[in-house]
Every structure is written in structure tokens, then in C-alpha cells.
Amino acid sequence: MARIVMKFGGTSVADLDRIRNVAARVKAQIALGDEVAVVVSAMAGTTNQLVAWCQSLSPLHDAREYDVVVSTGEQVTAGLTAIALQAIGVEARSFCGWQIPVSTDGQHGKARINAIDGADLSRRMGQGQVVVVAGFQGIGPDERVTTLGRGGSDTSAVALAAALNADRCDIYTDVDGIYTTDPRIVPNARKLARITYEEMLELASVGAKVLQTRSVELAMKERVRVQVLSSFSDEPGTMVVDEDEVLEQEIVAGIAYSRDEAKITVRKVPDKPGIAAAIFVPLAEANINVDMIVQNVAEDGTTDMTFTVGKGDFPRAMAVLEAARAHIGYAEISADQNVAKLSVVGVGMRSHAGVAGTMFHTLAARGINIQVISTSEIKVSVLVAAEYTELAVRALHTAYQLDA
Ligand code: ASP
Ligand code: MG
């Protein structure tokens, strides 16, 4: 007997037939003798609609009222799922965040969970009841409904699994697991049986958007075993686990790409102490995340500084740099939004040399120029012209022997 949290995303509860399918899956899990808590998202498209309604009435709406509106999608699916379970003879009850309670901080629209009281849910599960929890929502210190930010029901599920001391948190989504790369680019990408938390975090941060990044951070911190799988098939999914659970670690787990970044070069800044601070502190103060950074060697007492920011932040970043022009003292700025970041990720890099070399050599052999490089302990990223994205991802996938 195990205790399982089963989380169903928007596509898995998109209509009544799919909700019936979810109920049948839960019933099958119960039949194995397991205790089950269910966490649901809103029906696919619902949250977008609710957000749009708030924005149409007032672009600068009250975030507390926004939460009242957008949290309703999950309340609907929690109730419907409980009804569907009861209809096939499974004892079930729905819970909104405030009823448990799921206590969050007061940042309406992007609240963080502080604590979940799992005692009552635990007792009910022990008596054979399925508890169905509305994801994405909680209650703030002001006693008002909060939501956790888009995609937040993954985080609800992981936090609940931690609070209930669950053996596993199964996240049912519209993909059947984590792949070595995007199967739309590389049709013979392989589904991974296991991936480590750290690899999953790196992949999530470079564009493989299967789980909300915060949910992976939380799973890693609380040591929650997460499985990503599809509610439309019976195939086993991908387990996200601790590093020492992976016995034969491949050196590279996957290749990710992102076209969400823009490159900025600040030319001919004085090469003296404080120049990096003069550039990056104003960007940080404007809440703009800088990703890759390179500083060139200085000639004639000046240097060039190249870095990347998210495309969404690009116009603001240019405005901030323009405003700080006199203070920084640069000659000119050039920018390029036609770039892609390619990343090779794997914990095996810690103990194996040559991963970066293989990447550079593979790209060189295709005539692809590398514009910026950055590395972490388990990741090598390069920036290239966007038009080479597909070619580069395919070549790297083959070079690291990831093809099925
Ligand atoms: N329904 C919310 C959203 O669309 C939360 C979630 O699905 O995870 O962002
Ligand atoms: Mg989601």
C-alpha cells in the first residue's frame, strides 16, 4: 500500500469525458490498495479566459479580486471530479485551498505556500476517502484567496505530497514524460525513465516547460518523488529523482533550446573597477534577469560587455541602458533578437571531461558560429543564430548518442 498524490493538468480535465477518464484512473489506483489525494487544474483554456476577463475590465485590476476570479477554474474541476468519482462508487470529497488550509504569503497573483495542514486529509485518506484538492489556490495572511502564479497547480501537488508524506506525486499531463530533446525537432528523441531534480531544473529553465520550475525546486528540497506521465496512455512516465537513485547515469540527459532570449552588447566601456556594477545593477533594480554574460579582453583601455536578457524584458533593458548611458560611459549598444540558446544538460558532466568540447566541435563541423558560452556544473549553453536551432539540436542529439 502506498500513498499517492495524483495531479491532473488542464488537458486531462478539459471536458466531462476526460474527467470521467480521470475518475476511472483514480479508481484503478485505489483498487491497488493505495491511498489517494487528487489535485486538479482548471479545464484547459479556462484560466486564460478568466485572466482575460479581469484585464478587459481593468488592466490595473486589484490583485486580490483577480485571485477570487482566476481561482474558480480549479474549484469547478475539483467539484466535478468528486462527483465523477462518487458516480462510479468511489467515496470522494472536494477541498478548496482555504478549507484545508493551504496557507500562503500575501503576494496575490504569485503567492508562495508557507504551510499545508495535512492532518484532516490524512485521516480521511486513511478511512478510504479520496480527497480532491483544487490546485493553484490558497489563503493569505489577509484571510483572502490567493493563487500561486500560472502553472501553479504543479506546485500545489508537490507541496501536498510533502505535507502528506506521500510516496509519490504523479503529474498527469499531455506529454507522456521527459524526452532527451523536443520530439517535434528530433523524432527519434527518447523518453527518459529517470531524470534528476537538478537536470529537470536546468531543462525547465531553458525552455522544456513540462513542470512549473518552482514545483521542481520544492520537490528537490522536500525530497518528493515526482513522476511525469500522460493521462491518455498507460505507459510508465519519467521519474524525477535524487541523484543517488540513478545508478547508471548517462553523461548527458538532454538537449534543450530556447528562442526567448535577446543579445545585447555594450561597446567600448572603460575597463575599470565598477563597470559591471554600473551596467548590471540598474538592470537588476528594474527586475530584469540577465542570463549569459561575457566580457571581452581590453584593448586601448576599453572593453565590450555582451549579455542576454529575456525577449519580454528586451525593450525595458534597452531603455534602462539608455538612461544609464552617461553613468556607464559606453560608445554604443548593439542588439540581436535573432538568437537561440542551446543547452546540453547532465549530472554526469561533473565527473566526465570533454562534454563542452564535443558540443563546440559538433557545431563547428556544421559551420555554426558560437556567439556566447556559459556553463554551470551540469550544463553547457551556447548562443547561436536562431536559424540554426533545428540543425544544431539534431546534430547535438546525435553527437551525444541520444538518438533512439
Ligand atoms: N490553471 C492554472 C493555470 O492555467 C494553474 C495550473 O494549471 O497549473 O495557470
Ligand atoms: Mg501545467
Coordinates of C-alpha atoms and ligand atoms in Angstrom, one line a residue:
M1 CA 0.0 0.0 0.0
A2 CA 1.3 3.4 -0.9
R3 CA 0.1 7.0 -0.5
I4 CA 0.0 8.8 -3.8
V5 CA -0.9 12.3 -4.9
M6 CA -2.3 12.3 -8.5
K7 CA -2.3 15.6 -10.2
F8 CA -4.2 16.2 -13.4
G9 CA -3.4 19.2 -15.7
G10 CA -5.9 21.2 -17.7
T11 CA -5.9 19.0 -20.8
S12 CA -6.6 15.9 -18.6
V13 CA -9.8 17.6 -17.3
A14 CA -10.7 19.5 -20.4
D15 CA -14.2 18.1 -20.7
L16 CA -16.6 15.7 -18.9
D17 CA -15.4 12.7 -20.8
R18 CA -11.8 13.4 -19.7
I19 CA -13.0 14.0 -16.1
R20 CA -14.6 10.6 -16.3
N21 CA -11.3 9.2 -17.5
V22 CA -9.6 10.8 -14.5
A23 CA -12.1 9.3 -12.1
A24 CA -11.5 5.8 -13.7
R25 CA -7.7 6.2 -13.2
V26 CA -8.2 7.2 -9.6
K27 CA -10.5 4.2 -9.0
A28 CA -7.8 1.9 -10.5
Q29 CA -5.2 3.3 -8.2
I30 CA -7.5 2.8 -5.2
A31 CA -8.1 -0.8 -6.4
L32 CA -4.3 -1.4 -5.9
G33 CA -4.9 -0.6 -2.2
D34 CA -3.3 2.8 -2.4
E35 CA -4.4 6.0 -0.5
V36 CA -5.0 8.8 -3.0
A37 CA -5.2 12.5 -2.9
V38 CA -6.1 14.2 -6.2
V39 CA -5.0 17.7 -7.2
V40 CA -6.7 19.3 -10.3
S41 CA -6.0 22.2 -12.6
A42 CA -8.8 24.2 -14.3
M43 CA -10.2 22.9 -17.6
A44 CA -7.8 23.7 -20.4
G45 CA -8.3 27.3 -21.5
T46 CA -10.4 28.4 -18.5
T47 CA -7.7 30.2 -16.6
N48 CA -6.7 32.2 -19.8
Q49 CA -10.4 33.2 -20.2
L50 CA -10.6 34.3 -16.5
V51 CA -7.4 36.3 -16.7
A52 CA -8.6 38.0 -19.9
W53 CA -11.9 39.0 -18.3
C54 CA -10.0 40.7 -15.4
Q55 CA -7.8 42.5 -17.9
S56 CA -10.6 43.7 -20.1
L57 CA -12.4 45.3 -17.2
S58 CA -9.3 47.0 -15.9
P59 CA -5.7 46.5 -16.9
L60 CA -4.6 47.5 -13.4
H61 CA -7.1 45.4 -11.5
D62 CA -7.0 44.7 -7.8
A63 CA -4.8 41.5 -7.5
R64 CA -7.0 40.2 -4.6
E65 CA -10.0 40.3 -6.8
Y66 CA -8.0 38.7 -9.7
D67 CA -7.3 35.8 -7.3
V68 CA -11.0 35.5 -6.5
V69 CA -11.8 35.2 -10.2
V70 CA -8.9 33.0 -11.5
S71 CA -9.1 30.5 -8.6
T72 CA -12.6 29.5 -9.7
G73 CA -11.5 27.3 -12.5
E74 CA -9.9 24.8 -10.1
Q75 CA -12.9 24.9 -7.8
V76 CA -15.1 23.8 -10.7
T77 CA -12.9 20.8 -11.6
A78 CA -12.4 19.7 -8.0
G79 CA -16.2 19.5 -7.5
L80 CA -16.8 17.8 -10.9
T81 CA -14.0 15.3 -10.2
A82 CA -15.5 14.4 -6.8
I83 CA -18.9 14.0 -8.5
A84 CA -17.4 11.8 -11.2
L85 CA -15.7 9.6 -8.5
Q86 CA -18.9 9.3 -6.5
A87 CA -20.8 8.3 -9.7
I88 CA -18.5 5.2 -10.0
G89 CA -18.8 4.3 -6.4
V90 CA -15.7 5.9 -5.0
E91 CA -16.1 7.9 -1.8
A92 CA -14.7 11.4 -2.5
R93 CA -14.8 15.0 -1.3
S94 CA -13.5 18.2 -2.8
F95 CA -11.5 20.9 -1.0
C96 CA -10.7 24.4 -1.8
G97 CA -7.4 25.8 -0.7
W98 CA -8.8 27.8 2.2
Q99 CA -10.7 24.8 3.6
I100 CA -7.5 22.7 4.2
P101 CA -5.9 25.3 4.7
V102 CA -3.1 25.8 2.2
S103 CA -1.5 28.9 3.9
T104 CA 0.4 31.2 1.6
D105 CA 2.1 34.5 1.8
G106 CA 0.2 37.7 0.8
Q107 CA 1.6 38.1 -2.7
H108 CA -1.7 38.0 -4.6
G109 CA -1.3 36.5 -8.1
K110 CA 2.0 34.9 -7.3
A111 CA 1.8 33.7 -3.7
R112 CA 4.1 31.1 -2.2
I113 CA 2.9 28.3 0.0
N114 CA 4.0 28.6 3.7
A115 CA 2.3 25.6 5.1
I116 CA -0.3 22.9 4.5
D117 CA -2.2 21.3 7.3
G118 CA -2.5 17.7 6.2
A119 CA -4.0 16.2 9.3
D120 CA -7.7 16.1 8.3
L121 CA -6.9 15.0 4.7
S122 CA -4.6 12.3 6.1
R123 CA -7.3 11.0 8.4
R124 CA -9.9 10.9 5.6
M125 CA -7.5 9.1 3.3
G126 CA -6.8 6.5 6.0
Q127 CA -10.6 5.9 6.1
G128 CA -10.6 5.3 2.3
Q129 CA -11.9 8.6 1.1
V130 CA -10.4 10.2 -1.9
V131 CA -9.7 13.9 -1.2
V132 CA -9.9 16.1 -4.3
V133 CA -8.0 19.4 -3.9
A134 CA -8.3 22.4 -6.1
G135 CA -4.8 23.3 -7.2
F136 CA -3.3 26.7 -7.8
Q137 CA -5.0 28.3 -4.8
G138 CA -4.5 29.0 -1.1
I139 CA -5.4 31.5 1.6
G140 CA -3.2 34.5 2.5
P141 CA -2.5 36.2 5.9
D142 CA -5.3 38.6 5.0
E143 CA -7.7 35.7 5.0
R144 CA -8.4 36.1 1.3
V145 CA -8.0 33.7 -1.6
T146 CA -4.5 33.7 -3.2
T147 CA -3.2 32.0 -6.4
L148 CA 0.3 30.7 -7.0
G149 CA 1.1 32.0 -10.4
R150 CA 0.5 30.4 -13.8
G151 CA 1.2 26.7 -13.8
G152 CA 1.0 26.7 -10.0
S153 CA -1.1 23.6 -9.6
D154 CA 2.1 21.5 -10.1
T155 CA 3.5 23.3 -7.0
S156 CA 0.2 22.6 -5.1
A157 CA 0.6 18.9 -5.9
V158 CA 4.2 18.7 -4.8
A159 CA 3.6 20.7 -1.6
L160 CA 0.6 18.5 -0.8
A161 CA 2.7 15.4 -1.4
A162 CA 5.3 16.7 1.1
A163 CA 2.7 17.6 3.7
L164 CA 1.0 14.2 3.4
N165 CA 4.4 12.4 3.4
A166 CA 3.3 10.7 0.1
D167 CA 5.3 8.0 -1.5
R168 CA 5.0 9.6 -4.9
C169 CA 3.5 12.6 -6.7
D170 CA 2.2 11.6 -10.2
I171 CA 1.8 14.5 -12.5
Y172 CA -0.5 13.6 -15.4
T173 CA -0.1 15.9 -18.3
D174 CA -0.4 15.9 -22.1
V175 CA 3.1 14.6 -22.7
D176 CA 4.0 11.1 -21.5
G177 CA 7.3 12.0 -19.9
I178 CA 10.5 13.9 -20.2
Y179 CA 12.4 13.4 -23.5
T180 CA 16.1 13.8 -24.4
T181 CA 15.0 16.7 -26.5
D182 CA 11.9 18.2 -28.2
P183 CA 10.4 15.3 -30.2
R184 CA 9.0 17.9 -32.7
I185 CA 12.6 18.6 -33.7
V186 CA 14.1 15.2 -33.3
P187 CA 11.5 12.5 -34.0
N188 CA 13.8 9.8 -32.5
A189 CA 14.2 11.5 -29.2
R190 CA 14.0 9.1 -26.3
K191 CA 11.7 9.2 -23.3
L192 CA 13.9 9.1 -20.1
A193 CA 13.0 6.6 -17.4
R194 CA 14.6 8.8 -14.8
I195 CA 16.0 12.2 -14.5
T196 CA 17.5 14.0 -11.5
Y197 CA 15.9 17.1 -9.9
E198 CA 18.9 19.2 -10.9
E199 CA 18.7 18.2 -14.5
M200 CA 15.0 18.8 -14.6
L201 CA 15.5 22.2 -13.1
E202 CA 18.1 23.1 -15.7
L203 CA 15.9 21.8 -18.5
A204 CA 12.9 23.7 -17.2
S205 CA 14.9 26.9 -17.0
V206 CA 16.0 26.6 -20.6
G207 CA 12.6 26.1 -22.1
A208 CA 11.4 22.5 -21.6
K209 CA 8.1 23.6 -20.0
V210 CA 6.6 20.4 -18.6
L211 CA 6.6 21.3 -14.9
Q212 CA 6.4 24.6 -13.2
T213 CA 10.0 25.4 -12.2
R214 CA 9.0 26.1 -8.6
S215 CA 7.4 22.7 -8.2
V216 CA 10.8 21.0 -9.1
E217 CA 12.6 23.2 -6.6
L218 CA 10.2 22.2 -4.0
A219 CA 10.3 18.5 -4.9
M220 CA 14.1 18.7 -4.6
K221 CA 14.0 20.4 -1.3
E222 CA 11.4 18.2 0.2
R223 CA 12.7 15.0 -1.5
V224 CA 9.3 14.3 -3.1
R225 CA 9.5 11.6 -5.8
V226 CA 7.7 13.0 -8.9
Q227 CA 6.6 11.1 -11.9
V228 CA 5.5 12.8 -15.1
L229 CA 3.1 10.8 -17.2
S230 CA 0.2 11.0 -19.6
S231 CA -3.5 10.6 -18.6
F232 CA -4.2 9.3 -22.2
S233 CA -1.9 6.3 -22.2
D234 CA -0.8 3.5 -19.8
E235 CA 2.9 3.9 -20.5
P236 CA 5.1 4.5 -17.5
G237 CA 6.3 8.1 -17.4
T238 CA 9.6 9.7 -16.3
M239 CA 10.6 9.6 -12.6
V240 CA 12.3 12.8 -11.3
V241 CA 14.5 11.5 -8.5
D242 CA 17.5 12.2 -6.3
E243 CA 20.9 11.7 -7.9
D244 CA 21.9 8.7 -5.9
E245 CA 18.8 6.9 -7.2
V246 CA 20.2 7.0 -10.7
L247 CA 22.7 4.2 -10.9
E248 CA 24.0 4.2 -14.5
Q249 CA 23.9 7.9 -15.2
E250 CA 24.3 8.9 -18.8
I251 CA 26.7 11.8 -19.1
V252 CA 24.2 13.9 -21.0
A253 CA 20.5 13.7 -20.1
G254 CA 19.1 16.0 -22.7
I255 CA 19.4 18.9 -25.1
A256 CA 17.2 22.0 -24.6
Y257 CA 16.8 25.1 -26.7
S258 CA 15.1 28.5 -26.1
R259 CA 14.4 31.3 -28.5
D260 CA 13.3 33.5 -25.7
E261 CA 16.5 35.5 -25.3
A262 CA 17.9 38.6 -26.9
K263 CA 21.6 39.5 -27.0
I264 CA 22.9 43.0 -26.0
T265 CA 26.4 44.3 -26.5
V266 CA 27.6 47.4 -24.7
R267 CA 30.6 48.6 -26.7
K268 CA 33.7 50.4 -25.6
V269 CA 33.0 50.8 -21.9
P270 CA 36.0 51.9 -19.8
D271 CA 37.9 48.9 -18.4
K272 CA 38.0 49.8 -14.7
P273 CA 36.5 48.6 -11.4
G274 CA 32.8 49.1 -11.1
I275 CA 31.9 48.9 -14.7
A276 CA 30.0 45.6 -14.4
A277 CA 28.1 47.0 -11.5
A278 CA 27.3 50.2 -13.5
I279 CA 25.7 48.0 -16.2
F280 CA 24.0 45.2 -14.2
V281 CA 22.8 46.9 -11.0
P282 CA 20.3 49.2 -12.9
L283 CA 19.1 46.2 -14.8
A284 CA 18.6 44.3 -11.5
E285 CA 16.8 47.2 -10.0
A286 CA 14.4 47.2 -12.9
N287 CA 13.8 43.5 -12.1
I288 CA 15.4 42.3 -15.4
N289 CA 17.1 38.9 -15.2
V290 CA 20.4 38.7 -17.1
D291 CA 21.4 35.3 -18.2
M292 CA 24.7 34.7 -20.1
I293 CA 27.5 37.3 -19.7
V294 CA 30.8 37.7 -21.4
Q295 CA 33.4 40.5 -21.0
N296 CA 36.0 40.8 -23.7
V297 CA 39.7 41.4 -23.1
A298 CA 40.5 45.1 -23.1
E299 CA 42.4 46.9 -25.7
D300 CA 43.0 50.7 -25.6
G301 CA 41.6 50.8 -22.0
T302 CA 38.1 49.9 -23.2
T303 CA 36.2 46.6 -23.4
D304 CA 32.9 45.2 -24.7
M305 CA 30.3 43.6 -22.5
T306 CA 27.8 41.1 -24.1
F307 CA 24.9 39.5 -22.2
T308 CA 21.4 38.1 -22.8
V309 CA 18.0 39.0 -21.3
G310 CA 14.6 37.5 -21.8
K311 CA 12.9 38.8 -25.0
G312 CA 10.0 40.0 -22.9
D313 CA 12.4 42.3 -21.0
F314 CA 14.4 43.4 -24.0
P315 CA 12.7 46.8 -24.6
R316 CA 12.9 47.7 -21.0
A317 CA 16.5 46.6 -20.8
M318 CA 17.4 48.9 -23.7
A319 CA 15.6 51.8 -22.0
V320 CA 17.4 51.2 -18.7
L321 CA 20.8 51.2 -20.5
E322 CA 19.9 54.3 -22.5
A323 CA 19.0 56.1 -19.2
A324 CA 22.3 54.9 -17.6
R325 CA 24.4 55.9 -20.6
A326 CA 26.3 58.8 -19.0
H327 CA 26.9 56.8 -15.8
I328 CA 28.2 53.7 -17.7
G329 CA 30.1 55.7 -20.3
Y330 CA 29.8 53.4 -23.3
A331 CA 30.2 54.4 -27.0
E332 CA 27.3 52.4 -28.4
I333 CA 24.9 49.5 -27.9
S334 CA 24.2 46.7 -30.4
A335 CA 21.5 44.1 -30.0
D336 CA 20.3 41.0 -31.7
Q337 CA 16.9 39.3 -31.1
N338 CA 17.5 36.6 -33.7
V339 CA 19.4 34.2 -31.4
A340 CA 18.7 30.8 -29.8
K341 CA 20.3 29.3 -26.7
L342 CA 21.2 25.6 -26.9
S343 CA 22.0 23.8 -23.7
V344 CA 23.4 20.3 -23.0
V345 CA 22.4 19.1 -19.5
G346 CA 23.6 16.2 -17.5
V347 CA 24.9 15.5 -14.0
G348 CA 27.5 13.1 -15.5
M349 CA 29.4 16.2 -16.6
R350 CA 30.7 16.6 -13.1
S351 CA 32.8 13.5 -13.5
H352 CA 33.4 13.4 -17.2
A353 CA 35.6 15.8 -19.2
G354 CA 35.0 16.7 -22.9
V355 CA 31.3 17.4 -22.9
A356 CA 31.8 21.1 -23.9
G357 CA 34.5 20.1 -26.4
T358 CA 32.0 17.7 -28.2
M359 CA 29.5 20.5 -28.3
F360 CA 31.8 23.0 -29.8
H361 CA 33.3 20.6 -32.3
T362 CA 29.8 19.4 -33.4
L363 CA 28.6 22.9 -34.1
A364 CA 31.9 23.9 -35.8
A365 CA 31.5 20.9 -38.2
R366 CA 28.1 22.3 -39.3
G367 CA 29.6 25.8 -39.7
I368 CA 27.5 27.2 -36.8
N369 CA 29.2 30.1 -35.1
I370 CA 29.0 30.3 -31.3
Q371 CA 28.3 33.9 -30.1
V372 CA 28.3 33.4 -26.3
I373 CA 29.1 30.5 -24.0
S374 CA 28.1 29.9 -20.4
T375 CA 28.4 26.9 -18.1
S376 CA 27.3 25.5 -14.8
E377 CA 28.4 22.4 -13.1
I378 CA 25.9 20.3 -15.1
K379 CA 25.1 22.5 -18.1
V380 CA 26.9 24.0 -21.1
S381 CA 24.9 26.6 -23.0
V382 CA 25.8 28.5 -26.2
L383 CA 24.1 31.2 -28.1
V384 CA 23.8 30.8 -31.9
A385 CA 21.9 32.4 -34.7
A386 CA 18.2 31.4 -34.4
E387 CA 18.1 30.0 -37.9
Y388 CA 20.4 27.1 -36.9
T389 CA 18.3 25.9 -34.0
E390 CA 16.9 22.7 -35.5
L391 CA 20.1 21.8 -37.3
A392 CA 22.1 22.3 -34.1
V393 CA 19.7 20.4 -31.8
R394 CA 19.7 17.4 -34.2
A395 CA 23.4 17.3 -34.6
L396 CA 24.0 17.5 -30.8
H397 CA 21.4 14.8 -30.1
T398 CA 23.3 12.5 -32.4
A399 CA 26.7 13.6 -31.1
Y400 CA 25.8 12.6 -27.6
Q401 CA 24.4 9.3 -28.7
L402 CA 20.9 10.2 -27.5
D403 CA 19.1 9.0 -30.7
A404 CA 16.7 6.1 -30.1
Ligands
ASP1 N1 -5.0 26.8 -14.0 C1 -3.7 27.5 -13.7 C2 -3.0 27.9 -14.9 O1 -3.5 27.7 -16.0 C3 -2.8 26.6 -12.8 C4 -2.4 25.4 -13.5 O2 -3.0 24.8 -14.4 O3 -1.3 24.8 -13.1 O4 -2.0 28.6 -14.8
MG2 MG 0.6 22.9 -16.1

